[in-house]
PDB file of C-alpha atoms in Angstrom:
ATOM      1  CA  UNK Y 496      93.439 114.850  94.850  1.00 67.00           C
ATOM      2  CA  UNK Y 497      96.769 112.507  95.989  1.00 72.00           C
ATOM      3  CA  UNK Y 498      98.692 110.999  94.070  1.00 73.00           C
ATOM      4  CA  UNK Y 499      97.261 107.573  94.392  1.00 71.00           C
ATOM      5  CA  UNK Y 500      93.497 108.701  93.509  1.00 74.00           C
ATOM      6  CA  UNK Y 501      94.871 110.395  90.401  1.00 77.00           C
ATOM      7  CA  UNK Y 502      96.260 106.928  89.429  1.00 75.00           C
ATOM      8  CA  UNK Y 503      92.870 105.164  90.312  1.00 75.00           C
ATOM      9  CA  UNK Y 504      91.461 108.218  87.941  1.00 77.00           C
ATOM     10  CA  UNK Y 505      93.576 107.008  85.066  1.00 75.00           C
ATOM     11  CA  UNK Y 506      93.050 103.603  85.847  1.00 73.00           C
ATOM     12  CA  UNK Y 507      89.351 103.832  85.211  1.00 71.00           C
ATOM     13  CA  UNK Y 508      89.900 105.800  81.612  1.00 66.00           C
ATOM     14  CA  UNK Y 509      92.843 102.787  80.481  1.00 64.00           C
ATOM     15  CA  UNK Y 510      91.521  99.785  79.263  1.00 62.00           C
ATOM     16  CA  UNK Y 511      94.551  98.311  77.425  1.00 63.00           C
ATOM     17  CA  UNK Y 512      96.711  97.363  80.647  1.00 66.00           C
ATOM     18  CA  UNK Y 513      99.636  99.384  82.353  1.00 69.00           C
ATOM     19  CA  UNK Y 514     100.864 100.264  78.683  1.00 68.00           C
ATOM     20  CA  UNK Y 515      98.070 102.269  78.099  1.00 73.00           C
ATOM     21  CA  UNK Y 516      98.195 104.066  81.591  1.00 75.00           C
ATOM     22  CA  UNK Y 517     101.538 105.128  80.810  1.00 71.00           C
ATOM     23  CA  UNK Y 518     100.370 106.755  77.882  1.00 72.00           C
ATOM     24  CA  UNK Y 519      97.535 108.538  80.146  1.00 77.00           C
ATOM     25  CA  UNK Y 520      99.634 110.184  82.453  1.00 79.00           C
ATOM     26  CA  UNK Y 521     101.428 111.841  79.211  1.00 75.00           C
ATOM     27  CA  UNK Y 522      98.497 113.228  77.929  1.00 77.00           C
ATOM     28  CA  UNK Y 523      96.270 114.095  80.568  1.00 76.00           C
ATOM     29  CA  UNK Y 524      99.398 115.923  82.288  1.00 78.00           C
ATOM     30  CA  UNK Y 525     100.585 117.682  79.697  1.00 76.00           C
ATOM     31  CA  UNK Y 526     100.173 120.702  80.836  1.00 80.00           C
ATOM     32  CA  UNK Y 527     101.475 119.813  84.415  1.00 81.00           C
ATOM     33  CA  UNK Y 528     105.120 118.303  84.327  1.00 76.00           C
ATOM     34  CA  UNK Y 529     105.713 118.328  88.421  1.00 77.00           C
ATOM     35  CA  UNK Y 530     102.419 116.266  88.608  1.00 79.00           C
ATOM     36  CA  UNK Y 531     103.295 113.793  85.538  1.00 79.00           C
ATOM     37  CA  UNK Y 532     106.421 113.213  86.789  1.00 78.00           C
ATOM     38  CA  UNK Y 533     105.139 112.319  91.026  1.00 78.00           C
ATOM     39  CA  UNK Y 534     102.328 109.826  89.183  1.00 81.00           C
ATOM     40  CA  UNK Y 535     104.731 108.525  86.689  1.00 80.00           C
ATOM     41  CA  UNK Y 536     107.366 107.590  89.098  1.00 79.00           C
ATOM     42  CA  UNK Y 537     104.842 106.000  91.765  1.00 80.00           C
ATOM     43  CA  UNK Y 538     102.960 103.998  88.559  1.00 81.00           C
ATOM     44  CA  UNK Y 539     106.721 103.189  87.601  1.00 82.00           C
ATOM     45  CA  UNK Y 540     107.662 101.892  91.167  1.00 81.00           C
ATOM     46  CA  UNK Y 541     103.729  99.946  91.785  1.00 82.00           C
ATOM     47  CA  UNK Y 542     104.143  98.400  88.263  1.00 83.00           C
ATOM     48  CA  UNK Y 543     107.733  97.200  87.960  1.00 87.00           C
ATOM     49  CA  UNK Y 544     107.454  96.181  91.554  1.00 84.00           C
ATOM     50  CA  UNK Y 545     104.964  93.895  90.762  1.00 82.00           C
ATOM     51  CA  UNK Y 546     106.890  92.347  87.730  1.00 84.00           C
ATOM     52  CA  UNK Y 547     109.873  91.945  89.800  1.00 85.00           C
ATOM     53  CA  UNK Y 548     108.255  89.963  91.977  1.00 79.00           C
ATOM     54  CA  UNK Y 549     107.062  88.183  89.096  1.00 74.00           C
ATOM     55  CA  UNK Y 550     110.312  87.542  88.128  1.00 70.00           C
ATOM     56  CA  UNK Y 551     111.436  86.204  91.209  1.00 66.00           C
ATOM     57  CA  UNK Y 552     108.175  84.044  92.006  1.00 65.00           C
ATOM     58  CA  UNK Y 553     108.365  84.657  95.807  1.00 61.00           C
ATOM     59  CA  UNK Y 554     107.073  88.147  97.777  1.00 59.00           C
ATOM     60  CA  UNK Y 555     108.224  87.885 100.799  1.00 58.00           C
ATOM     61  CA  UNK Y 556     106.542  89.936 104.352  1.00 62.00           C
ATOM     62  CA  UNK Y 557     109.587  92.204 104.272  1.00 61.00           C
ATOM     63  CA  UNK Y 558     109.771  93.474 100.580  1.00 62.00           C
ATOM     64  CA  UNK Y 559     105.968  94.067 101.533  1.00 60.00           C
ATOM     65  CA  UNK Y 560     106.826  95.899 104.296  1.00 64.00           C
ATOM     66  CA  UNK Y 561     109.656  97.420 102.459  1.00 64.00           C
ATOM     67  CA  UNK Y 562     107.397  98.521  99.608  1.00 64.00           C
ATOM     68  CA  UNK Y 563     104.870 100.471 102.747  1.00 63.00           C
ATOM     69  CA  UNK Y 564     108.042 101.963 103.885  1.00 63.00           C
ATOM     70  CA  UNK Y 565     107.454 104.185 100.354  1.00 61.00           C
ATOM     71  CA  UNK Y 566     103.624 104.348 100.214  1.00 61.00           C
ATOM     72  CA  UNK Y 567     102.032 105.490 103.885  1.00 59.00           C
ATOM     73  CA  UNK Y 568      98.770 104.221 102.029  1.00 63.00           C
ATOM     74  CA  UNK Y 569      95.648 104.839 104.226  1.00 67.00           C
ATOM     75  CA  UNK Y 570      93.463 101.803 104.637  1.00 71.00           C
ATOM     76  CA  UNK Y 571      90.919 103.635 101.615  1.00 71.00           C
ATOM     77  CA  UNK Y 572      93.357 104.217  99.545  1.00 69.00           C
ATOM     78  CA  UNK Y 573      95.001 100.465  99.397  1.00 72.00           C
ATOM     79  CA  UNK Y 574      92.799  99.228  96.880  1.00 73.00           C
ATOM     80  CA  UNK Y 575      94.491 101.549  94.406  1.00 71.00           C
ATOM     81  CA  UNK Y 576      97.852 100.264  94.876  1.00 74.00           C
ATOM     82  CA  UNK Y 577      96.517  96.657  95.164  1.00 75.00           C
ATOM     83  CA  UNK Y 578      94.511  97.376  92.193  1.00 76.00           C
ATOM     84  CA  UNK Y 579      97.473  98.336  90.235  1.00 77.00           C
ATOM     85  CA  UNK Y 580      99.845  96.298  91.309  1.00 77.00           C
ATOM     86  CA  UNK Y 581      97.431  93.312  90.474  1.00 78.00           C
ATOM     87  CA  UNK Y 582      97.335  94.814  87.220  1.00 76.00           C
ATOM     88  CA  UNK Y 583     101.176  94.950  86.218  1.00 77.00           C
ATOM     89  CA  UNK Y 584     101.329  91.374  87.521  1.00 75.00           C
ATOM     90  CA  UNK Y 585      98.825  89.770  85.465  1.00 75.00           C
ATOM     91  CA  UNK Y 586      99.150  91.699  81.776  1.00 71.00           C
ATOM     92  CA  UNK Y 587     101.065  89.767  79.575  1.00 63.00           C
ATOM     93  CA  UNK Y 588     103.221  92.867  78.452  1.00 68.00           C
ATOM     94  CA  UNK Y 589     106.789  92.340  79.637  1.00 78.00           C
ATOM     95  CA  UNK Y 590     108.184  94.638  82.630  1.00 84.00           C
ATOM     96  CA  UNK Y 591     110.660  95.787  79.212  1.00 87.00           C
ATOM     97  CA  UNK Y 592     107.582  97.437  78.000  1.00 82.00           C
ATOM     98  CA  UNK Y 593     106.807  99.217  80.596  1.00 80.00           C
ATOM     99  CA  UNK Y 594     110.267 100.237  81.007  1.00 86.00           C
ATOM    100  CA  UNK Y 595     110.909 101.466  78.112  1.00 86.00           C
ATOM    101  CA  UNK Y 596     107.633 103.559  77.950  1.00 79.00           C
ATOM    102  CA  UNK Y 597     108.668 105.199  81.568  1.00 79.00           C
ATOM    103  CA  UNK Y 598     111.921 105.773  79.755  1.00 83.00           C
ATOM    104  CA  UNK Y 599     109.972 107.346  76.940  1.00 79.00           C
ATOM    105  CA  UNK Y 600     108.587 109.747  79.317  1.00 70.00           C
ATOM    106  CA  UNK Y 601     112.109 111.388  80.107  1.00 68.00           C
ATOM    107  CA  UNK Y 602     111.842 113.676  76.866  1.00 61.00           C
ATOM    108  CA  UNK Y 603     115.366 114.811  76.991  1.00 57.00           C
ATOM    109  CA  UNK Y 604     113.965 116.780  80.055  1.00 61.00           C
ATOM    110  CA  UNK Y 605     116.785 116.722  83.366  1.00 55.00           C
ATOM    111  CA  UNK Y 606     114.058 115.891  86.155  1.00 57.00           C
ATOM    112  CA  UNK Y 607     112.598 113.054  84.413  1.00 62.00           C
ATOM    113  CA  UNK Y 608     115.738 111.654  83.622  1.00 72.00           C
ATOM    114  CA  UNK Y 609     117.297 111.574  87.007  1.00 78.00           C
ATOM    115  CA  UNK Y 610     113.902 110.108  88.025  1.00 80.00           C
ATOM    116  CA  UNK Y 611     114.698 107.073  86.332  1.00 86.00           C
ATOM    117  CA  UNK Y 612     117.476 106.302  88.157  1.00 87.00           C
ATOM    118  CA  UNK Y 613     115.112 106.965  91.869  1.00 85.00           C
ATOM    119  CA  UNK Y 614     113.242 104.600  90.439  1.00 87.00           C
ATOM    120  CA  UNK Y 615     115.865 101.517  90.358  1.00 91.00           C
ATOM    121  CA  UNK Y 616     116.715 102.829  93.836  1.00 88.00           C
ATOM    122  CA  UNK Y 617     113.822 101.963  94.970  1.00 85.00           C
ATOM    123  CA  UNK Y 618     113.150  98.814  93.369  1.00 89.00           C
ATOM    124  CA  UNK Y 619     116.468  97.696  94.796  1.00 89.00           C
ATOM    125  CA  UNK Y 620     115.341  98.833  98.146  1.00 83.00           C
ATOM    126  CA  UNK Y 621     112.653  96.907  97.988  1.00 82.00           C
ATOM    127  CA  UNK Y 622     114.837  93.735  95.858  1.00 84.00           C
ATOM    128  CA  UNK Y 623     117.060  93.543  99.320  1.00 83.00           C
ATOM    129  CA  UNK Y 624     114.765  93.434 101.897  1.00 76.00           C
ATOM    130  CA  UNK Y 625     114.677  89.878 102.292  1.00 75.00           C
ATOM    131  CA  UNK Y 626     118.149  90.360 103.352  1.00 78.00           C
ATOM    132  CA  UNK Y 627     119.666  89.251  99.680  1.00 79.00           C
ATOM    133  CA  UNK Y 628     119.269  90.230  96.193  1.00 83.00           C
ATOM    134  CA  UNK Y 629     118.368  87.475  94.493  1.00 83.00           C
ATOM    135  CA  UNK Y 630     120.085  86.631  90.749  1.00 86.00           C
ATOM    136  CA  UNK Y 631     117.018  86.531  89.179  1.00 88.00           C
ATOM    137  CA  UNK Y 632     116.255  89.758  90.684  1.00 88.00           C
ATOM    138  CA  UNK Y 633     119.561  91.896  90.117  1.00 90.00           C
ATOM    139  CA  UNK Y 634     118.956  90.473  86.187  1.00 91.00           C
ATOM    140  CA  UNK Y 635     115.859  92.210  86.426  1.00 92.00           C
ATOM    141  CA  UNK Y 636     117.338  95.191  87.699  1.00 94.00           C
ATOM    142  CA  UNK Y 637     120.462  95.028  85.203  1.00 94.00           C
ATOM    143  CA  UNK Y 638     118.304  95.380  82.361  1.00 94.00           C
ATOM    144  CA  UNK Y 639     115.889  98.142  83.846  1.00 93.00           C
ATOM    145  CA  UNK Y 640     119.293  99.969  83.893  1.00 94.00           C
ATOM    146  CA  UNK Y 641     120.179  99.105  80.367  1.00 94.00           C
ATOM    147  CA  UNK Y 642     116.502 100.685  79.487  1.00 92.00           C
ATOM    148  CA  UNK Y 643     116.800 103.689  81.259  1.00 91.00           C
ATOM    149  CA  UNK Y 644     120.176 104.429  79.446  1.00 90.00           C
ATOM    150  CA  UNK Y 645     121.844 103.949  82.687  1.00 90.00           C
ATOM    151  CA  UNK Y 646     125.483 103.346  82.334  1.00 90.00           C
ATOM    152  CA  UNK Y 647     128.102 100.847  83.570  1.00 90.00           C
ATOM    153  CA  UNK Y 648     129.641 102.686  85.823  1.00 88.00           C
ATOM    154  CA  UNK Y 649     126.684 104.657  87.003  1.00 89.00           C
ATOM    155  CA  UNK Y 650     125.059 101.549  87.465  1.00 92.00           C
ATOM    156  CA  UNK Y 651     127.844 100.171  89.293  1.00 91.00           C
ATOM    157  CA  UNK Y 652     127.528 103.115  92.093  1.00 90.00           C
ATOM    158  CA  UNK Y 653     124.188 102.394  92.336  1.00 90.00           C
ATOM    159  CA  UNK Y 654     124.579  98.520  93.287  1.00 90.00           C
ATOM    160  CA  UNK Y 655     127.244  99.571  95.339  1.00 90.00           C
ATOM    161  CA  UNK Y 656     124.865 101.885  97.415  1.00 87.00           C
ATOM    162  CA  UNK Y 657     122.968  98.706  98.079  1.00 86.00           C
ATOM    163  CA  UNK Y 658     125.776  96.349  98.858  1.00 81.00           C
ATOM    164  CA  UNK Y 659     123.818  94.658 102.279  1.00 64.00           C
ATOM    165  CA  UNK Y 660     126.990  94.585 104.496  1.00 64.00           C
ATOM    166  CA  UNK Y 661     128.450  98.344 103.624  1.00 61.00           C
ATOM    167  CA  UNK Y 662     131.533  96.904 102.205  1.00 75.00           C
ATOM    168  CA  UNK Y 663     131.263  98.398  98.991  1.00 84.00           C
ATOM    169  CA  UNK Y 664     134.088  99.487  97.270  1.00 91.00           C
ATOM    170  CA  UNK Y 665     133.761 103.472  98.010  1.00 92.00           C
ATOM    171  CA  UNK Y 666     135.839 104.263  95.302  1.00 93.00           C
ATOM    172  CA  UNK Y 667     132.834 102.762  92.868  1.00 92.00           C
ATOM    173  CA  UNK Y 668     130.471 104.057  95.342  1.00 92.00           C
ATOM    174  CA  UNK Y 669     131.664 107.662  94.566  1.00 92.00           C
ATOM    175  CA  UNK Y 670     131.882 106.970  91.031  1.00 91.00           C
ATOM    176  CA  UNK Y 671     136.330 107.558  91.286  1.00 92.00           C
ATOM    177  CA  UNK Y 672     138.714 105.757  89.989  1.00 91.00           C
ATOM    178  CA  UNK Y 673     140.838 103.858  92.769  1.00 88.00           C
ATOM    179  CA  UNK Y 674     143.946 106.063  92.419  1.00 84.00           C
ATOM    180  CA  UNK Y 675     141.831 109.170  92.936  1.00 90.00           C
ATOM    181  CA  UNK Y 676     143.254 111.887  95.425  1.00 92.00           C
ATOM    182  CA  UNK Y 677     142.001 112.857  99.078  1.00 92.00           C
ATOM    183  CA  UNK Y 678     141.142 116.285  97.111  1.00 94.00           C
ATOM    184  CA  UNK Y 679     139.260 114.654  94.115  1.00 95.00           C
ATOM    185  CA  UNK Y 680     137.137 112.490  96.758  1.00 95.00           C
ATOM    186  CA  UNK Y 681     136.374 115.172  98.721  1.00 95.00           C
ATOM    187  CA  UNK Y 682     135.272 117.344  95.950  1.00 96.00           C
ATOM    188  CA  UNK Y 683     133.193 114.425  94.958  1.00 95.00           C
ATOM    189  CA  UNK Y 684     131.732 113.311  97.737  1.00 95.00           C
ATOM    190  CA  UNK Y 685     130.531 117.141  98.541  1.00 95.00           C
ATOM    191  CA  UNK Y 686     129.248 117.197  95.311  1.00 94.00           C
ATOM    192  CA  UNK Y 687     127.178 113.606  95.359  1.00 93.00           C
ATOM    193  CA  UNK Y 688     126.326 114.719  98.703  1.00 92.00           C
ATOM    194  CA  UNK Y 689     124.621 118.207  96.976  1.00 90.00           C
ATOM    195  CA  UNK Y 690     122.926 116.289  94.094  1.00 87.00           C
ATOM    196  CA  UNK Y 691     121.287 113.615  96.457  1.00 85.00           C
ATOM    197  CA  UNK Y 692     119.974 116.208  99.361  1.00 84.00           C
ATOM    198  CA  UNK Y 693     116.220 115.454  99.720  1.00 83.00           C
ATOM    199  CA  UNK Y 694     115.208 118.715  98.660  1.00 83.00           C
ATOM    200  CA  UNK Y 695     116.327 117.975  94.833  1.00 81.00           C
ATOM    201  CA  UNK Y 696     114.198 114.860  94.792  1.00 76.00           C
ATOM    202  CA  UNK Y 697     111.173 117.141  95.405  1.00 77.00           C
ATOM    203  CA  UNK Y 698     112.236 119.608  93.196  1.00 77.00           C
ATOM    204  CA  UNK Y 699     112.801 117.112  89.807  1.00 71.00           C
ATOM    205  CA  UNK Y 700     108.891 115.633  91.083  1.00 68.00           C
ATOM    206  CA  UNK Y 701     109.433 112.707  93.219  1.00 72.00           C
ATOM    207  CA  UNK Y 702     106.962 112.476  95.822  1.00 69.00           C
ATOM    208  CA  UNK Y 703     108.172 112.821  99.777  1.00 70.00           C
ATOM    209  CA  UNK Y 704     106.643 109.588 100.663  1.00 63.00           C
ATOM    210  CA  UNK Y 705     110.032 108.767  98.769  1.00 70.00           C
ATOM    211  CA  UNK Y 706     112.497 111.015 100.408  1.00 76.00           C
ATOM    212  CA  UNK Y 707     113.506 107.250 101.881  1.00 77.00           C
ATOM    213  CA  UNK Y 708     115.576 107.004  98.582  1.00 79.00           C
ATOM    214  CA  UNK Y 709     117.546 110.498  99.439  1.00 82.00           C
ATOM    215  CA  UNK Y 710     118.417 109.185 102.938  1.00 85.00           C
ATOM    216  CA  UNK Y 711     119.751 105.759 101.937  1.00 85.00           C
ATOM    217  CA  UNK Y 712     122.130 107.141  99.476  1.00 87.00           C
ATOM    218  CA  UNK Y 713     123.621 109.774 101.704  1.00 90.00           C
ATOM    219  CA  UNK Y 714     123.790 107.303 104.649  1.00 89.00           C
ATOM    220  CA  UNK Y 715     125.800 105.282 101.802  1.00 90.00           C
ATOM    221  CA  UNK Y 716     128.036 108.106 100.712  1.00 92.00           C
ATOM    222  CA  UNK Y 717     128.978 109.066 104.152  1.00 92.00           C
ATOM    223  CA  UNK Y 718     129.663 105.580 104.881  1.00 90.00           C
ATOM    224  CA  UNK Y 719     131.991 105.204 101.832  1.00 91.00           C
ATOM    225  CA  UNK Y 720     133.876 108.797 103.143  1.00 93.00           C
ATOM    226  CA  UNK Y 721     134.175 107.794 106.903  1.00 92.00           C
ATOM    227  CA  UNK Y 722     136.355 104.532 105.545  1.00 90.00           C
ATOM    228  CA  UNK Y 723     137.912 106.522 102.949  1.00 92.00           C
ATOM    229  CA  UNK Y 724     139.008 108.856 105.689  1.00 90.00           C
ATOM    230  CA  UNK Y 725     139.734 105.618 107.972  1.00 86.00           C
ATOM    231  CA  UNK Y 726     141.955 104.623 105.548  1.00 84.00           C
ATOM    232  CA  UNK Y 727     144.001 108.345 105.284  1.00 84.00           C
ATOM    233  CA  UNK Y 728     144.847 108.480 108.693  1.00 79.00           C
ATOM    234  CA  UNK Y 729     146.075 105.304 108.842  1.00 73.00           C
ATOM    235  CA  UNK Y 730     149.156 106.249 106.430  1.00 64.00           C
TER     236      UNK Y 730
END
């Protein structure tokens, strides 16, 4: 069964909204953490999608086509995503609710917790498709953060990642303070590099239809390094 009919499964058993689908995929997965956590984070990413939008009252063709860069969904299977999506945008529960319930799924566990913060890299990828992230949307995304326990600074290098022109400050980007040695941003940047390889997002349960989200941040750390390194040669 994929990923996407197990969430039309659950979707037939919940009857109270996208609350009570949240609280599903806890119990009916109990027993199966790596599956709990590829359903929660694709519910997470349909649902919150769908209030973003919400929150920014326009969905334009390229966050739609930014949002099938994620899901390949085959033509039968669309009518699970639509079906969901639909959902999250018409209950009257806030997108804070549902945050903090996919927060409430973490459990003190290391995998779901770094899923959290995939998850508001891929609502930002699909925020700044249009080419801008709107205020209303990187509100929205600010407070997601605050949810998921995501810090200030950690929350800074991940808007930096997403900085449209690549002119992000790459000290931020690597999480360093400014004065920080050529030896403390290599260390770093081999380290960030490590953490954010593709293969860890499939081993902490993300699905590879996401593996987009591994890619954009290393293509954003390297970019950060290569100016860094600009910058070293030039004294």
């Amino acid at each position: 069964m994929t990923i996407l009919e197990h969430i039309s499964d659950i979707l037939a058993r919940a009857s109270g909204g996208v609350q009570s689908l949240v609280a599903a995929i806890r119990d009916l997965f109990r027993s199966d953490p790596e599956l709990r956590r590829k359903v929660a984070f694709s519910v997470a990413l349909i649902a919150l999608s769908a209030k973003m939008a919400k929150a920014d009252g326009v969905v334009t063709t390229n966050e739609v086509k930014a949002f099938h860069e994620f899901f390949a969904v085959p033509p039968h299977e669309m009518r699970n995503v639509a079906r969901l999506y639909n959902l999250a945008q018409q209950d009257i529960a806030g997108f804070e609710a549902y945050a903090k319930q996919m927060a409430g799924l973490c459990r003190g566990e290391a995998h779901e917790c770094a899923m959290l913060e995939d998850v508001l890299d891929a609502l930002y990828h699909v925020a700044k498709a249009d080419g801008v992230v709107h205020e209303r949307e990187q509100n929205y995304l600010a407070r997601i953060a605050e949810i998921f326990e995501i810090d200030e600074t950690h929350f800074a290098q991940i808007q930096a990642r997403h900085i449209l022109d690549g002119e992000a400050d790459p000290y931020v980007l690597l999480g360093l303070p400014s004065g920080a040695t050529v030896d403390e941003v290599k260390k770093r940047y081999r380290q960030l590099v490590a953490e954010n390889h593709p293969d860890r997002l499939i081993a902490r349960g993300v699905p590879e239809e996401f593996i987009i989200i591994a890619n954009g941040r290393l293509a954003a750390l390297n970019n950060a390094y290569e100016r860094l390194e600009l910058t070293w040669r030039k004294k």
